[in-house]
Coordinates of C-alpha atoms and ligand atoms in Angstrom, one line a residue:
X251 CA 5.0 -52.9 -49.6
X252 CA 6.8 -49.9 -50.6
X253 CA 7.8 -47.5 -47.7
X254 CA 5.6 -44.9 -46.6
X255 CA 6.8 -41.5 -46.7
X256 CA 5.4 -40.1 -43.5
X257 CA 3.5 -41.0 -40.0
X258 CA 1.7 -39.5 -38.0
X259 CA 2.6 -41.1 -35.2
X260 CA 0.3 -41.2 -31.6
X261 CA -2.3 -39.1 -32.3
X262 CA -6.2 -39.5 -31.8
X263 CA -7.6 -39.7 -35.2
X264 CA -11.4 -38.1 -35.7
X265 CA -13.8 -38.4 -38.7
X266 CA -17.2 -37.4 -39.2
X267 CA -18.1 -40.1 -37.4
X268 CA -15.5 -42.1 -35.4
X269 CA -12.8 -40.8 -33.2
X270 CA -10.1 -43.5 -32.4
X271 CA -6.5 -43.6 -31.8
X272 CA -4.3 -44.7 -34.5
X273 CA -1.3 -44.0 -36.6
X274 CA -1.5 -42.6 -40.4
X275 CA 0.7 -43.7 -43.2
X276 CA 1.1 -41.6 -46.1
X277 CA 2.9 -42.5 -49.5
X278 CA 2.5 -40.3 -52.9
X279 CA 0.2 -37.6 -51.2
X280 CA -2.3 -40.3 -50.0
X281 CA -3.5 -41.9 -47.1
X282 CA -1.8 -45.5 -47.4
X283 CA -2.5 -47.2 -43.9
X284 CA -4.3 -46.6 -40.7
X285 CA -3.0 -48.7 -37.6
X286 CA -0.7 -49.6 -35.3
X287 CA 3.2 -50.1 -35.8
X288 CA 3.3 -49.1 -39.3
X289 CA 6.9 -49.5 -39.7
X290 CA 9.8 -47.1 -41.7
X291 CA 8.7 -43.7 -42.7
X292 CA 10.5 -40.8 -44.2
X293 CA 9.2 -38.6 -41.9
X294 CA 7.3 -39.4 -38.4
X295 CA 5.2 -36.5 -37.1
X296 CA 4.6 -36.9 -33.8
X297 CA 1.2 -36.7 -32.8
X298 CA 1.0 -37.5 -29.0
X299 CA -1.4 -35.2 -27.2
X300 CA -2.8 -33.9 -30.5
X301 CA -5.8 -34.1 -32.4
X302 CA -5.7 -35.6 -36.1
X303 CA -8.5 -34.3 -38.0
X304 CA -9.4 -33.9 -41.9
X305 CA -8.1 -30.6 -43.0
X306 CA -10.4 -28.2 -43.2
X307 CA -12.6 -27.5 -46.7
X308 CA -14.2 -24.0 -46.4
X309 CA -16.3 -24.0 -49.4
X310 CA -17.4 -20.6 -48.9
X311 CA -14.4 -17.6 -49.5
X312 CA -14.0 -15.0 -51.7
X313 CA -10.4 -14.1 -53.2
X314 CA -9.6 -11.4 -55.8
X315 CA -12.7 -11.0 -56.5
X316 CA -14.1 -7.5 -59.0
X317 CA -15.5 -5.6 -56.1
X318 CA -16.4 -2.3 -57.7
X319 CA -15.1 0.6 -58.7
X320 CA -12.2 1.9 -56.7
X321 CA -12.7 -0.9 -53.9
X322 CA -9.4 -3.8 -53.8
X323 CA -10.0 -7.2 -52.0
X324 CA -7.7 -7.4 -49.6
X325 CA -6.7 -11.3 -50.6
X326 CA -5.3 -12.4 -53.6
X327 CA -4.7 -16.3 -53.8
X328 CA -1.6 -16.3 -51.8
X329 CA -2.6 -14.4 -48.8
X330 CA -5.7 -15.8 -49.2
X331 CA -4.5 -19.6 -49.5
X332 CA -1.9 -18.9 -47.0
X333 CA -4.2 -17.6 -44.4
X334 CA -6.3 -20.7 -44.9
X335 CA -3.7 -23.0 -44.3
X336 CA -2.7 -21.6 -41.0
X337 CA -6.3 -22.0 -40.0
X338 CA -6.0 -25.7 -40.6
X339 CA -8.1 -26.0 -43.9
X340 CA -6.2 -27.7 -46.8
X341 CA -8.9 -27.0 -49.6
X342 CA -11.1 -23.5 -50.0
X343 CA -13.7 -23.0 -52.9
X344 CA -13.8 -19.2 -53.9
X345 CA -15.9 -18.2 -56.5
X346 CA -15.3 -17.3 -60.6
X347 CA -17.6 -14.4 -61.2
X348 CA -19.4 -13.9 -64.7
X349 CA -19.5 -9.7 -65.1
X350 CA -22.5 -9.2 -66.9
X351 CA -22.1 -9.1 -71.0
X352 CA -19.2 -11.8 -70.6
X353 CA -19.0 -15.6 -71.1
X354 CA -18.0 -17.9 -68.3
X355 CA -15.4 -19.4 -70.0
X356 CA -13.3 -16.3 -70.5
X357 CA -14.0 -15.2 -66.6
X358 CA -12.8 -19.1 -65.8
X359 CA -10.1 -18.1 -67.4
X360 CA -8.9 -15.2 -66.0
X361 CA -9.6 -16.4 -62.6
X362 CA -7.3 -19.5 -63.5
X363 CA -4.6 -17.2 -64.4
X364 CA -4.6 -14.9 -61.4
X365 CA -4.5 -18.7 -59.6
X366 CA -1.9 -20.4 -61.2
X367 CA 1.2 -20.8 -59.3
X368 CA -0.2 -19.0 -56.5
X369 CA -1.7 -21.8 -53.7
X370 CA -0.6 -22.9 -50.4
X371 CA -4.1 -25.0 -50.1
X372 CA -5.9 -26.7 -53.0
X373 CA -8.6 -24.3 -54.2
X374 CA -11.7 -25.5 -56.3
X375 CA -14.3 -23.0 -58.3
X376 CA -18.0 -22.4 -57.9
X377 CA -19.3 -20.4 -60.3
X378 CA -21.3 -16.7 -59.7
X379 CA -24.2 -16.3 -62.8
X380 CA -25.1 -12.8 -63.1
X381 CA -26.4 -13.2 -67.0
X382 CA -27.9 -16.1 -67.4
X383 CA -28.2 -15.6 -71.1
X384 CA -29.1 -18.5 -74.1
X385 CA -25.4 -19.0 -74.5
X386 CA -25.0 -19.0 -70.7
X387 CA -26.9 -21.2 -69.6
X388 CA -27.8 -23.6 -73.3
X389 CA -24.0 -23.9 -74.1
X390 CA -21.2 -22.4 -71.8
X391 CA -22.5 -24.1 -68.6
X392 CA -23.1 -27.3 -69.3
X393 CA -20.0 -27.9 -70.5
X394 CA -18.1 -26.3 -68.1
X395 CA -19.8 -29.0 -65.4
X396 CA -18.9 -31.7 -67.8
X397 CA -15.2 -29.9 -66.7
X398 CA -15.6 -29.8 -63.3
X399 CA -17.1 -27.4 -62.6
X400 CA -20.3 -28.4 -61.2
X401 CA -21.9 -25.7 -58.7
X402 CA -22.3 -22.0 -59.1
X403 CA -23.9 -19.2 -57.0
X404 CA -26.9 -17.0 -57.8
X405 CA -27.7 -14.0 -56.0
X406 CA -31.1 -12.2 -55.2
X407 CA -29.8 -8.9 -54.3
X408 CA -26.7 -6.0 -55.4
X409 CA -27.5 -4.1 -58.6
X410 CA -25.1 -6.2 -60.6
X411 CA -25.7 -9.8 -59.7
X412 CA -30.0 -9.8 -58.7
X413 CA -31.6 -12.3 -61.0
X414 CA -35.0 -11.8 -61.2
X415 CA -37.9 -14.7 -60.5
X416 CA -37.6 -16.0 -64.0
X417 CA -33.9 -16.0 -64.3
X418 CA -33.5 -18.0 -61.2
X419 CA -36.3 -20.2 -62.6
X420 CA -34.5 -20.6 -65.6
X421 CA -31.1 -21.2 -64.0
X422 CA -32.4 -23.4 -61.9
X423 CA -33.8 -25.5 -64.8
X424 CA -30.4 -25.2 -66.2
X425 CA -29.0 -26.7 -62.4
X426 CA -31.2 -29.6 -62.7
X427 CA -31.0 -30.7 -66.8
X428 CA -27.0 -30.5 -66.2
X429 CA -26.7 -32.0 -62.7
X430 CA -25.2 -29.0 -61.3
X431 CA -25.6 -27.6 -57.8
X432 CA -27.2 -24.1 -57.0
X433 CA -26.1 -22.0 -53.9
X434 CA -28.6 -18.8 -53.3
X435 CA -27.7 -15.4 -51.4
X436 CA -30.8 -14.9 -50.0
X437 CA -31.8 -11.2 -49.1
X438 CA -34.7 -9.3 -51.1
X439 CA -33.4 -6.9 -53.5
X440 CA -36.0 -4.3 -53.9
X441 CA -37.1 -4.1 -50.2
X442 CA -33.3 -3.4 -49.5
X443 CA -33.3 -0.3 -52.1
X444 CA -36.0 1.2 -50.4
X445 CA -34.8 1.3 -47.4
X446 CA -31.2 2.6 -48.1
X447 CA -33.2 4.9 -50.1
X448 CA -35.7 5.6 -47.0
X449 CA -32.9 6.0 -44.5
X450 CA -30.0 8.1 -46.5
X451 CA -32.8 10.6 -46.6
X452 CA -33.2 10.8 -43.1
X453 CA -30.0 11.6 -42.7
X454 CA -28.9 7.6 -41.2
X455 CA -26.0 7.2 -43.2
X456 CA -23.3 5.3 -40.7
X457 CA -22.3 2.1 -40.7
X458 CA -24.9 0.4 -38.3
X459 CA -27.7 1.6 -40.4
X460 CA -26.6 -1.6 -42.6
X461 CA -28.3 -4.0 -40.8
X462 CA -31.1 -1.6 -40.4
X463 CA -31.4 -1.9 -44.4
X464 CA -31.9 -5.2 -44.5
X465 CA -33.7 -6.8 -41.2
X466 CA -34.5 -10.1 -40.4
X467 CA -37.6 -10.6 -43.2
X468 CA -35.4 -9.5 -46.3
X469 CA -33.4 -12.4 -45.7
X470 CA -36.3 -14.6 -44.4
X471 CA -38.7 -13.5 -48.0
X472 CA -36.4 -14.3 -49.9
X473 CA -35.2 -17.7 -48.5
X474 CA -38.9 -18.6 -48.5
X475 CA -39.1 -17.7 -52.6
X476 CA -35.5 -19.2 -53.0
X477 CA -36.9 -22.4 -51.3
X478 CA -40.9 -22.2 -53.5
X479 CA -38.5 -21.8 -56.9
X480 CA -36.2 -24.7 -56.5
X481 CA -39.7 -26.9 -55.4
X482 CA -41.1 -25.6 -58.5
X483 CA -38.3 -27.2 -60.4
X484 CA -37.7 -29.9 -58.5
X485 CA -33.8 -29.2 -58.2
X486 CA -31.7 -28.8 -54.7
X487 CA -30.8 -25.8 -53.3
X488 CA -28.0 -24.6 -50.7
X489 CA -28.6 -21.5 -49.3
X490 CA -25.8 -19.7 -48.3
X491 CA -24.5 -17.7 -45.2
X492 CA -28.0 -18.1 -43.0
X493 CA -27.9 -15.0 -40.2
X494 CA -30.8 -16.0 -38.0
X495 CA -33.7 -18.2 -37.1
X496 CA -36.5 -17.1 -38.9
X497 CA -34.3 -18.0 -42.8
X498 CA -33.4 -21.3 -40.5
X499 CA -36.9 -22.2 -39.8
X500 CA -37.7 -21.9 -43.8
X501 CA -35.1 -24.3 -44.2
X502 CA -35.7 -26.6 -42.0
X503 CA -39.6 -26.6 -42.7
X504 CA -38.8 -26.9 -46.1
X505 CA -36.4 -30.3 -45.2
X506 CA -39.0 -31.7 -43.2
X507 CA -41.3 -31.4 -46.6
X508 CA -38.8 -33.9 -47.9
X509 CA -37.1 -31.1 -49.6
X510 CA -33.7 -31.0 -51.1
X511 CA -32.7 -28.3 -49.3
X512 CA -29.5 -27.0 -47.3
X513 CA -28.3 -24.4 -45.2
X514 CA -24.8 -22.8 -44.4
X515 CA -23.8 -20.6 -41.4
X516 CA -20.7 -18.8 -40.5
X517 CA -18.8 -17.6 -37.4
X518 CA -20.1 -14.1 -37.8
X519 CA -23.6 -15.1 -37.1
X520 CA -22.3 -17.2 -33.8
X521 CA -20.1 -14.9 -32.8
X522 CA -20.8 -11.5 -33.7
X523 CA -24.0 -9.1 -33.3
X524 CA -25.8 -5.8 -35.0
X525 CA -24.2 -3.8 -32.1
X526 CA -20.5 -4.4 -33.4
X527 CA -21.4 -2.0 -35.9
X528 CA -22.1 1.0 -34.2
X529 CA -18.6 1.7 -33.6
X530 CA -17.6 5.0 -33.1
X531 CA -16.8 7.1 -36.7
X532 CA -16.3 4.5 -39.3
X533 CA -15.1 1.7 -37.2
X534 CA -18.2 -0.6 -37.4
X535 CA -17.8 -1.3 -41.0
X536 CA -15.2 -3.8 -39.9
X537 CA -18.0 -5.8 -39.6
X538 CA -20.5 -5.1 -42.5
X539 CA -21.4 -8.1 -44.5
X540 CA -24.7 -9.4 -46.0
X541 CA -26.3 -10.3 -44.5
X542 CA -25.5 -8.6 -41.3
X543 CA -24.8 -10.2 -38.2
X544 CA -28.0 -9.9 -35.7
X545 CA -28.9 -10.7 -32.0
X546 CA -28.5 -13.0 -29.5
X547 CA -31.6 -14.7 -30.4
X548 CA -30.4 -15.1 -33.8
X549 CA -27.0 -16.8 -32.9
X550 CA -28.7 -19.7 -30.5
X551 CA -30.9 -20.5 -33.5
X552 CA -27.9 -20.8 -35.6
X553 CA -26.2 -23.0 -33.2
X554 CA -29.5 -25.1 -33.2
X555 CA -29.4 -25.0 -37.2
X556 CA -25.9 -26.7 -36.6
X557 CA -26.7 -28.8 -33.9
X558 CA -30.2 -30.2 -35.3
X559 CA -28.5 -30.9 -39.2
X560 CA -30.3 -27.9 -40.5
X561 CA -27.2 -26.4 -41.6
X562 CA -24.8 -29.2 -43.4
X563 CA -21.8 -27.1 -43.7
X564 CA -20.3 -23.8 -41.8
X565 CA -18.2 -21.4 -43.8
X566 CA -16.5 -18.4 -42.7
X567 CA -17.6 -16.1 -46.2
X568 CA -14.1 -15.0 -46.2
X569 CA -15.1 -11.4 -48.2
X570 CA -11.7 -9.6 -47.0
X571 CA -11.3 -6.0 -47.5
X572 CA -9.0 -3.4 -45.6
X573 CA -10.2 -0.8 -43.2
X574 CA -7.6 2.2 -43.0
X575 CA -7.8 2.1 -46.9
X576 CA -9.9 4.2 -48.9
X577 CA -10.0 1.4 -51.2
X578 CA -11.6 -0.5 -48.9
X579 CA -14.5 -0.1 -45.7
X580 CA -13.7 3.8 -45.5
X581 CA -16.3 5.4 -47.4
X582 CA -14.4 7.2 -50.6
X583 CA -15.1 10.5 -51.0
X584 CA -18.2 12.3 -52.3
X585 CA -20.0 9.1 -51.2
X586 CA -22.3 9.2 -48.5
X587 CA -23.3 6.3 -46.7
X588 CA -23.3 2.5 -45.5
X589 CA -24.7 2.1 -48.9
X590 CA -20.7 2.4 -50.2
X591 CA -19.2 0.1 -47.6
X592 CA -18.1 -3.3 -49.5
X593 CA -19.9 -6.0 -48.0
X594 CA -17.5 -9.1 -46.5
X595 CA -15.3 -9.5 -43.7
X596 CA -11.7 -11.8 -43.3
X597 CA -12.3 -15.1 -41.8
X598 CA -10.5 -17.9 -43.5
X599 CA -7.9 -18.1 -40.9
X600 CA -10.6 -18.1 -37.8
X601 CA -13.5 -20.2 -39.0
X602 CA -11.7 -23.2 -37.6
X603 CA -10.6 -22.3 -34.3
X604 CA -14.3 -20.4 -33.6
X605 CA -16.1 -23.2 -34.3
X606 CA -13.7 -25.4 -32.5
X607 CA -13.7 -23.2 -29.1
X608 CA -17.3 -22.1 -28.9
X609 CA -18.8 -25.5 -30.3
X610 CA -16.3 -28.5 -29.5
X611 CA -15.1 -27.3 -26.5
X612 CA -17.6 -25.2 -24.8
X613 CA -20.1 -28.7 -25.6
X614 CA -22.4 -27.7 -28.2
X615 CA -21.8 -29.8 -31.0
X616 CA -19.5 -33.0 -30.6
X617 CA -15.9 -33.2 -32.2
X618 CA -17.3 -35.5 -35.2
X619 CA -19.9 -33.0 -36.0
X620 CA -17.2 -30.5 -35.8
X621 CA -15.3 -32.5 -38.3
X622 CA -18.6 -33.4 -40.4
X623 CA -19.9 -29.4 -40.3
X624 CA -15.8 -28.2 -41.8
X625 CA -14.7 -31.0 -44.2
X626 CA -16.6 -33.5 -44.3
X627 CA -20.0 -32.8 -45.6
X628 CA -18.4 -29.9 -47.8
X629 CA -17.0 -32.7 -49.4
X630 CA -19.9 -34.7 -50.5
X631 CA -21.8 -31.7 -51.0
X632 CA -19.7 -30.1 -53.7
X633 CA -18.3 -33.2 -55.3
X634 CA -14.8 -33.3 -53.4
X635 CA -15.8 -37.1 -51.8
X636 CA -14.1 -39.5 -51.0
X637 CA -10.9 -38.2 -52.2
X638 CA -11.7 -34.9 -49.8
X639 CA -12.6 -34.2 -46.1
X640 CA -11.9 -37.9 -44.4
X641 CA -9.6 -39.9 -43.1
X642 CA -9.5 -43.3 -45.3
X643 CA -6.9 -45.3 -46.8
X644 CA -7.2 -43.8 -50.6
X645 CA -8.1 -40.3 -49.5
X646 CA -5.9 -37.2 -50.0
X647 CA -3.5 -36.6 -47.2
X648 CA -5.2 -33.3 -46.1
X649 CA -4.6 -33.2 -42.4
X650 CA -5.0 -30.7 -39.7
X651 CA -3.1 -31.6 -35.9
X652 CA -4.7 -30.2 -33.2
X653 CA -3.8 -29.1 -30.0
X654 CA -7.4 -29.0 -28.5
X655 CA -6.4 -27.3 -25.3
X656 CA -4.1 -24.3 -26.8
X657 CA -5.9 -20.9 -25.3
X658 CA -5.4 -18.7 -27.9
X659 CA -6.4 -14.5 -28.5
X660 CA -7.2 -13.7 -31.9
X661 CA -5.2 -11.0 -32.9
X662 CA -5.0 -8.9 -36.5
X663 CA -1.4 -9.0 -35.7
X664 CA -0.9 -12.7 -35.6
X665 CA -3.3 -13.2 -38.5
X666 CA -1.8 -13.8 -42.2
X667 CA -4.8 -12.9 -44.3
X668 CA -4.3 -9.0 -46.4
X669 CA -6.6 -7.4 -44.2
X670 CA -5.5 -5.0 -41.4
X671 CA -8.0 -6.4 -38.9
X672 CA -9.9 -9.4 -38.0
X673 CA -13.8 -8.7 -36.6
X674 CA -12.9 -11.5 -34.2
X675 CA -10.1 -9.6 -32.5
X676 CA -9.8 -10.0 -28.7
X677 CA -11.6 -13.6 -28.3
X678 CA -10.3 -16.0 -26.7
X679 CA -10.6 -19.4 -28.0
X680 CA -9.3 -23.0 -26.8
X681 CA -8.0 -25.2 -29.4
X682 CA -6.3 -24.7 -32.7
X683 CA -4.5 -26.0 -35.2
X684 CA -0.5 -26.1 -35.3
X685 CA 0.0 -28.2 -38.0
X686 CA -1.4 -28.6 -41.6
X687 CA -0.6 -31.2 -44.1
X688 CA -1.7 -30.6 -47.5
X689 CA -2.1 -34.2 -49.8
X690 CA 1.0 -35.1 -47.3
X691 CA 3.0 -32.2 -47.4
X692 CA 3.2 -30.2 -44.4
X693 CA 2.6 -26.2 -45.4
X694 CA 2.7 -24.7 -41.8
X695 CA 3.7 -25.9 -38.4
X696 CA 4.0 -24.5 -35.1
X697 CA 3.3 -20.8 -36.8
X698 CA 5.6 -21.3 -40.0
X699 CA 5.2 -21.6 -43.3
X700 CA 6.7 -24.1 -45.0
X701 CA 5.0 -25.1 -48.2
X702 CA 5.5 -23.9 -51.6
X703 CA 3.1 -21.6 -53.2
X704 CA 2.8 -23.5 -56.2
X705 CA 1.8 -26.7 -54.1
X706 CA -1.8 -26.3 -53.9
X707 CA -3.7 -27.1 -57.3
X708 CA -7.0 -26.7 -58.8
X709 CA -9.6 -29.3 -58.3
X710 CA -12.1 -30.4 -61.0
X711 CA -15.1 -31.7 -58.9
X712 CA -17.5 -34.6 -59.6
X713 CA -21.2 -33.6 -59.7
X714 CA -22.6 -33.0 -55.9
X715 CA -24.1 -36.3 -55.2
X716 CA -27.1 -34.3 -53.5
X717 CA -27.4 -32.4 -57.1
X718 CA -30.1 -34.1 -59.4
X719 CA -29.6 -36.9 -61.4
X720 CA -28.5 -36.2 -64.8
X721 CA -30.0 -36.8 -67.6
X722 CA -33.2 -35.8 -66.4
X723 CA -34.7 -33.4 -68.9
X724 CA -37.6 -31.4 -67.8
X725 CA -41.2 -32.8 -69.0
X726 CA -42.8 -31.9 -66.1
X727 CA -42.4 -29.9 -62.6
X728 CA -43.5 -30.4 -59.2
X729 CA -47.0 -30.0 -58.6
X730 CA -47.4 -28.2 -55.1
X731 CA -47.6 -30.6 -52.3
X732 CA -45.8 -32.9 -54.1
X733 CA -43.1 -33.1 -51.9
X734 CA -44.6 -34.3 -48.7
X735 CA -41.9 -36.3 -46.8
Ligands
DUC829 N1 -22.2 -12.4 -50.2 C1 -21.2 -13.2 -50.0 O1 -21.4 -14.4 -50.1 N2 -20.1 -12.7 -49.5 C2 -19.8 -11.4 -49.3 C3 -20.9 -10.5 -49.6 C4 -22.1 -11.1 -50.1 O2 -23.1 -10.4 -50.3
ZN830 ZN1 -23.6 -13.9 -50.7
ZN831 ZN1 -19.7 -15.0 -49.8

């Protein structure tokens, strides 16, 4: 047999459902051999002490993304790739947005093109559908899942991007005749309007009013209608970036229905709270994102969402944008309120550790549902399996080594995303990840870069195994109760 290129030698392998000690051979980017005495290697990493886990897949982050006039994201594809990889994940999925009047091919292209050359991590494409035209949705997008590209996002809310009822009935239609996979931001448009309208004319215009603009029962509305529309179709449905227990509940009533449905949380709505935005002056729009983070209440029923399954995978929703920059959270001038603060916060680089520290190590979820919750299930659930988010002879080398007793402060300073801040600053967390190996090639270790930017490549996906089966035109659609489990 030929020789391998690298071992990892002496570390304690875990999967999303094993954990086992064992050494990893790696030839041509792949995993070759798991075992004992492996023999002649290149390269032997040695992974006594250490934790070796699938890199992590965060298939939830938002990189040079159109965010408006005058407002820059503060990631481009190497900060942004860059940033992941020293968080541990070896594959993030950003998302190709279609501006309204335009094809999806010629945004696919663009976004290729600000891509290209540019990776640290491998990077695969959802979708965003703001104009779900004829063309759109009879020509351009079935085609483009034939490519590869075989989930896209569909929003409820934002001027530009709210698809009405019969839009995300139609696009939904469109998800189901082509196989494809839907993710939904859940938050009621309208009832949002008013009360940024209602609350700008009382004179509560600072950050915190955010979350006051969009409580608890925007989100939890629309997740219900989200939820009633796919069931009308008969398609699945992820919905994205869940903030509290009431959206939860919807989903997990809906699952035990026999539903199709899944969930996703991210650190902000473990770790953070409404009162981080009542910082003093403009300070709390560090941590303004939709939906907004909520209470204490809210963050135990999102650990229960990822304890109990409700929640498949957990994202960090990287959205970054600067704060001393009046291109990002400061309000520009002549503007008036929360109303103009972009909506997202960093977390790429964080997602991993978080979840590690307050989950893994604190007890709340186990290490394999760690590994399940960050690579594993994004995997399968976007098309990336097997080749992604295990450890298996055959699979891509992506590899993060953990050190799962390293106490470290999360610092801006220490971070390497484009932002100026992290909303995480000043936790401490135990365990993180000091080396990351991306299809075999390590791109940082012990805090240094070493990969090449033009190592990480795009990923055409299979369709989610989860999506419906293809082929299935559309005759007839659920009758209601149909889908008692
Ligand atoms: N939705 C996201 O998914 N990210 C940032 C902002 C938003 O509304
Ligand atoms: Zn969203
Ligand atoms: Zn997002």
């Amino acid at each position: 047999m030929a020789k391998l290129d690298t071992i990892i030698r002496g570390g304690t392998v875990a999967t999303a459902s094993d954990t086992f000690r064992c050494d990893v051979g790696i030839r041509d980017g792949r995993i070759a051999q798991l075992g004992e005495d492996l023999g002649q290697a290149g390269e032997v990493i040695d992974a006594a002490g250490l934790l070796v886990l699938p890199g992590g897949i965060d298939s939830h982050v938002h990189f040079c993304q159109d965010s408006g006039p005058g407002i820059v994201m503060a990631d481009d594809f190497e900060s942004g790739t860059r940033s992941a990889a020293f968080g541990g994940n070896t594959t993030v999925m950003p998302f190709c947005i279609q501006q309204k009047g335009h094809g999806l091919r010629q945004a696919l292209k663009d976004y290729h093109a600000l891509a290209e050359g540019k990776c640290y991590t491998d990077v695969s494409f959802h979708l965003v559908i703001s104009d779900p035209t004829p063309q759109v949705l009879g020509q351009e997008l079935p085609a483009l899942v034939d490519d590869g590209y075989t989930s896209f996002k569909v929003f409820m809310t934002y001027q530009d991007l709210a698809l009405s009822d019969l839009q995300m009935l139609e696009v939904m239609a469109t998800a189901r005749e082509t196989g494809s996979f839907v993710m939904v931001h859940a938050e009621n448009y309208d009832a949002i309007r008013f009360l940024t309208d209602r609350l700008e004319r009382a004179g509560h215009t600072a950050p915190h009013f955010h979350g006051t603009s969009r409580p608890v029962p925007v989100e939890r509305e629309a997740t219900h209608r989200a939820i009633s529309l796919a069931e009308i179709i008969d398609v699945p449905v992820m919905i994205v970036h869940v903030s509290n227990g009431e959206a939860m509940e919807e989903i997990r009533r809906a699952q035990s229905r026999g539903l199709k449905v899944f969930g996703e949380t991210c650190p902000q709505y473990l770790v953070l709270t409404e009162k981080d935005m009542e910082g003093l002056n403009m300070e709390g729009a560090k941590y303004v994102c939709s939906p907004p983070p909520r209470d204490k209440a809210a963050q135990d029923a999102c650990w229960l969402g990822l304890q109990t399954g409700v929640f498949s995978v957990f994202s960090s929703d990287h959205c970054p944008f600067r704060y001393d920059d009046p291109k990002g959270k400061l309000i520009p001038k002549g503007r008036t309120s929360f109303r103009w603060v972009p909506n997202g916060i960093p977390g790429v680089e964080t997602r991993l550790p978080i979840l590690f520290s307050e989950g893994v190590s604190k007890g709340r979820i186990t290490l394999n549902q760690f590994v399940a919750l960050t690579a594993t299930n994004h995997a399968k659930m976007y098309g990336l399996a097997p080749r992604k988010g295990t450890i298996a002879v055959g699979s891509d080398a992506d590899i993060a080594l953990w050190d799962a007793n390293r106490k470290v402060r999360i610092a801006a300073q220490d971070l390497h995303h484009g932002a100026d801040y992290t909303p995480y600053e000043g936790i401490e967390v135990t365990g993180w990840p000091v080396r990351t190996i991306v299809r075999g090639k390590t791109v940082v270790a012990d805090g240094k870069l070493i990969g090449a930017m033009n190592h990480g490549t795009h990923l055409k996906r299979d369709r989610s195994p989860y999506a419906a089966p293809t082929g299935k035109q559309i005759t007839s659609f659920a009758p209601a109760g149909s889908h008692k489990g």
